Amino acid sequence: MTVSIVMLLASIGVLSLFCQWLAWRLRVPAILLLLGGGIAAGPLLGFLNPGALFGDLLFPLISLAVAVILFEGSLTLRFQEIKGHGKMVRNLIPVGSVVTLAVGTLAARWTLDISWEIALLFGAISTVTGPTVVAPLLRSVKPAAKLANILRWEGIIIDPVGALLAVLVFEGIISWGQGNVFGHSLYTFGKTIFIGVALGAAAGWLNGIALRKHLLPQYLHNAGTLTFMLGVYAVSNELAHESGLLTVTVMGIWMANMKQVPIQPILEFKESLSVLLISALFIILAARVEFEAIGALGWGLVAVLAALIFIARPASVFLSAIGTTLNWREKLFLSWVAPRGIVAAAVSAVFAFQLQEQGFTSAELLVPLVFMVIIATVTLQSLTARPVARLLGVAEPADFGFLILGANQVSREIGRALKKLEVPITLCDTNWENVRLARMDNLHVYFGNPVSEHAKTHLDLTGIGNLLVISPYKQLNSLATYHFLDHFGNGSVYSLSEGDQDQKARHQTAEKIQQTRGLFGNISYARLASMVSKGYTVKSTQLTDSFKLSDFRQQYDNQALTLFYLDPRSRIYAVTTATTAKPEKGWVVVSLVPPQPPRDPREKEKKDQTGRSNALPG
């Protein structure tokens, strides 16, 4: 039966969504299932043939997709953030790139029947890890915060930087092959670099000025930037062959480092784009993989994988760690985690096609080689990274910390109290003023929507396994509740009472959210905010044999609102309407207490006894 083009295009979208959903349910990197789905639809079942489906448009479309991926990745490359994440991250980028490039090139050249040009390009492509595979792996592995930050920021930075290295190597190969005269090849290469950097910087500056001065209406910011970027990419390629990828990378870096340019909405635009574009791209590229080409790699493939995993990565980490405070266990864990991702797959497909057209031998082996590196690293490290972290003693302890939705005054009061008890906390808010005040209190904070695509990469949840919804944003509260119920599980998401008792039936909150209600008793955010504005503060009190919970309540005339219990084993419990814990000696009670000075309940008892004695007949 002949399948229509419309049906094939729709099937790519449906398969992409299914793989993303299944990865979410299984808590594994989506790239693993997308690759499997593409291979199943392509070489296994023969249902999807991208070459026949797209024809001559296949690689132009892939090129445009890669341009979008590199542009949006480079938008996260802020120089001030590179400086702020430690010597290890700064070292890993140049040192790791050079070591991986050298080892990957030599291993591919000496163990496989490929030319020096293809081996060098493979070495450059293999430097790229990327946040699309690192972030999901960290969420499942949960290493110590220091190691998680190193790996997270390495993935963010190496994504565009590694792709830029691959672009430069590719441009060098192409320009070198366009003439036998060294001067001509050098001129072509220099022209490509000059146009890429100059045009990219100019385009980034122009687009940044347009956004800063609001020359475009708000609703055109995302679409206008994307369209302008694609136009610049096409013009750059016309001026200098294959300089477009370098141009858009420089353009993104320039915009990311301009002051007062609102790029946050553009980054958030990646949410829908990444699901549709990246997922479909992986399936299309995986469907083109041929088992015969993989078989042609032979045992040399195993040797290349071993060289990258057991030589290149450890050498990169241990050389980069010179002069840092990392111990040998931490270095070994970092040496084991370096999965490859979407940029490596997409760039290899585009470059292989271009090199094949240029007549380079063995270029057809580049795609299956890169794909096998991706499959092997993602699969192996997804399955083993958690046991390795535990074996080395670098896994984060139980996730007893709290993500607090809201950085308002109430949340900041609670955050300060929990921090003093050494409970991991992160406040998140979309209000910059709240975030600024939280940072002034030296609280760990995330600025943005906690359920956004940006948060998947940048929101650090190390040591955190619970959500406290303490914010006035009802729509965001519901979205966050749904999202983190799936992420943390039932019994780990707590929210305040809505306080709107007269809602109509059609506005009633879903049962799944209603089950999270009851945080701090039947109290609303408005009531909490009112108490704090009247001078209520959060206080921690330890119970003893002579000062029980009843004494504490009597001390404040039952006006104190109990928030948390901390037991002697440092296990913390958020107080809800369903709480059954019975605090006793050694427990700590965290409460919101009134501003008046506390009374000693024993003094009251003495007064009562004195009053009774004075009342006795003489």
mmCIF file with all atom_site columns, C-alpha atoms in Angstrom, residues 71 201-213 216 221 224-226 228-229 251 255 258 261 263 266:
data_model
loop_
_atom_site.group_PDB
_atom_site.id
_atom_site.type_symbol
_atom_site.label_atom_id
_atom_site.label_alt_id
_atom_site.label_comp_id
_atom_site.label_asym_id
_atom_site.label_entity_id
_atom_site.label_seq_id
_atom_site.pdbx_PDB_ins_code
_atom_site.Cartn_x
_atom_site.Cartn_y
_atom_site.Cartn_z
_atom_site.occupancy
_atom_site.B_iso_or_equiv
_atom_site.pdbx_formal_charge
_atom_site.auth_seq_id
_atom_site.auth_comp_id
_atom_site.auth_asym_id
_atom_site.auth_atom_id
_atom_site.pdbx_PDB_model_num
ATOM 1  C CA . PHE A 1 71  ? 21.622 30.034 17.062 1.00 0.00 ? 71  PHE A CA 1
ATOM 2  C CA . ALA A 1 201 ? 28.424 40.334 14.653 1.00 0.00 ? 201 ALA A CA 1
ATOM 3  C CA . ALA A 1 202 ? 26.669 42.911 12.468 1.00 0.00 ? 202 ALA A CA 1
ATOM 4  C CA . ALA A 1 203 ? 23.459 40.868 12.334 1.00 0.00 ? 203 ALA A CA 1
ATOM 5  C CA . GLY A 1 204 ? 23.523 40.287 16.092 1.00 0.00 ? 204 GLY A CA 1
ATOM 6  C CA . TRP A 1 205 ? 24.038 43.988 16.766 1.00 0.00 ? 205 TRP A CA 1
ATOM 7  C CA . LEU A 1 206 ? 21.245 45.050 14.389 1.00 0.00 ? 206 LEU A CA 1
ATOM 8  C CA . ASN A 1 207 ? 18.782 42.533 15.765 1.00 0.00 ? 207 ASN A CA 1
ATOM 9  C CA . GLY A 1 208 ? 19.728 43.467 19.317 1.00 0.00 ? 208 GLY A CA 1
ATOM 10 C CA . ILE A 1 209 ? 19.167 47.161 18.600 1.00 0.00 ? 209 ILE A CA 1
ATOM 11 C CA . ALA A 1 210 ? 15.790 46.383 17.030 1.00 0.00 ? 210 ALA A CA 1
ATOM 12 C CA . LEU A 1 211 ? 14.726 44.477 20.130 1.00 0.00 ? 211 LEU A CA 1
ATOM 13 C CA . ARG A 1 212 ? 16.174 46.980 22.598 1.00 0.00 ? 212 ARG A CA 1
ATOM 14 C CA . LYS A 1 213 ? 14.518 50.008 20.954 1.00 0.00 ? 213 LYS A CA 1
ATOM 15 C CA . LEU A 1 216 ? 9.385  45.501 16.233 1.00 0.00 ? 216 LEU A CA 1
ATOM 16 C CA . HIS A 1 221 ? 10.062 39.495 18.430 1.00 0.00 ? 221 HIS A CA 1
ATOM 17 C CA . GLY A 1 224 ? 11.141 38.321 13.422 1.00 0.00 ? 224 GLY A CA 1
ATOM 18 C CA . THR A 1 225 ? 14.368 37.199 15.060 1.00 0.00 ? 225 THR A CA 1
ATOM 19 C CA . LEU A 1 226 ? 14.026 33.676 13.697 1.00 0.00 ? 226 LEU A CA 1
ATOM 20 C CA . PHE A 1 228 ? 16.062 37.432 10.199 1.00 0.00 ? 228 PHE A CA 1
ATOM 21 C CA . MET A 1 229 ? 18.502 34.794 11.423 1.00 0.00 ? 229 MET A CA 1
ATOM 22 C CA . MET A 1 251 ? 25.087 36.319 15.857 1.00 0.00 ? 251 MET A CA 1
ATOM 23 C CA . MET A 1 255 ? 23.007 39.128 21.111 1.00 0.00 ? 255 MET A CA 1
ATOM 24 C CA . MET A 1 258 ? 24.471 42.795 24.519 1.00 0.00 ? 258 MET A CA 1
ATOM 25 C CA . VAL A 1 261 ? 18.306 43.119 24.984 1.00 0.00 ? 261 VAL A CA 1
ATOM 26 C CA . ILE A 1 263 ? 16.268 37.679 24.673 1.00 0.00 ? 263 ILE A CA 1
ATOM 27 C CA . ILE A 1 266 ? 13.261 34.218 22.378 1.00 0.00 ? 266 ILE A CA 1
#
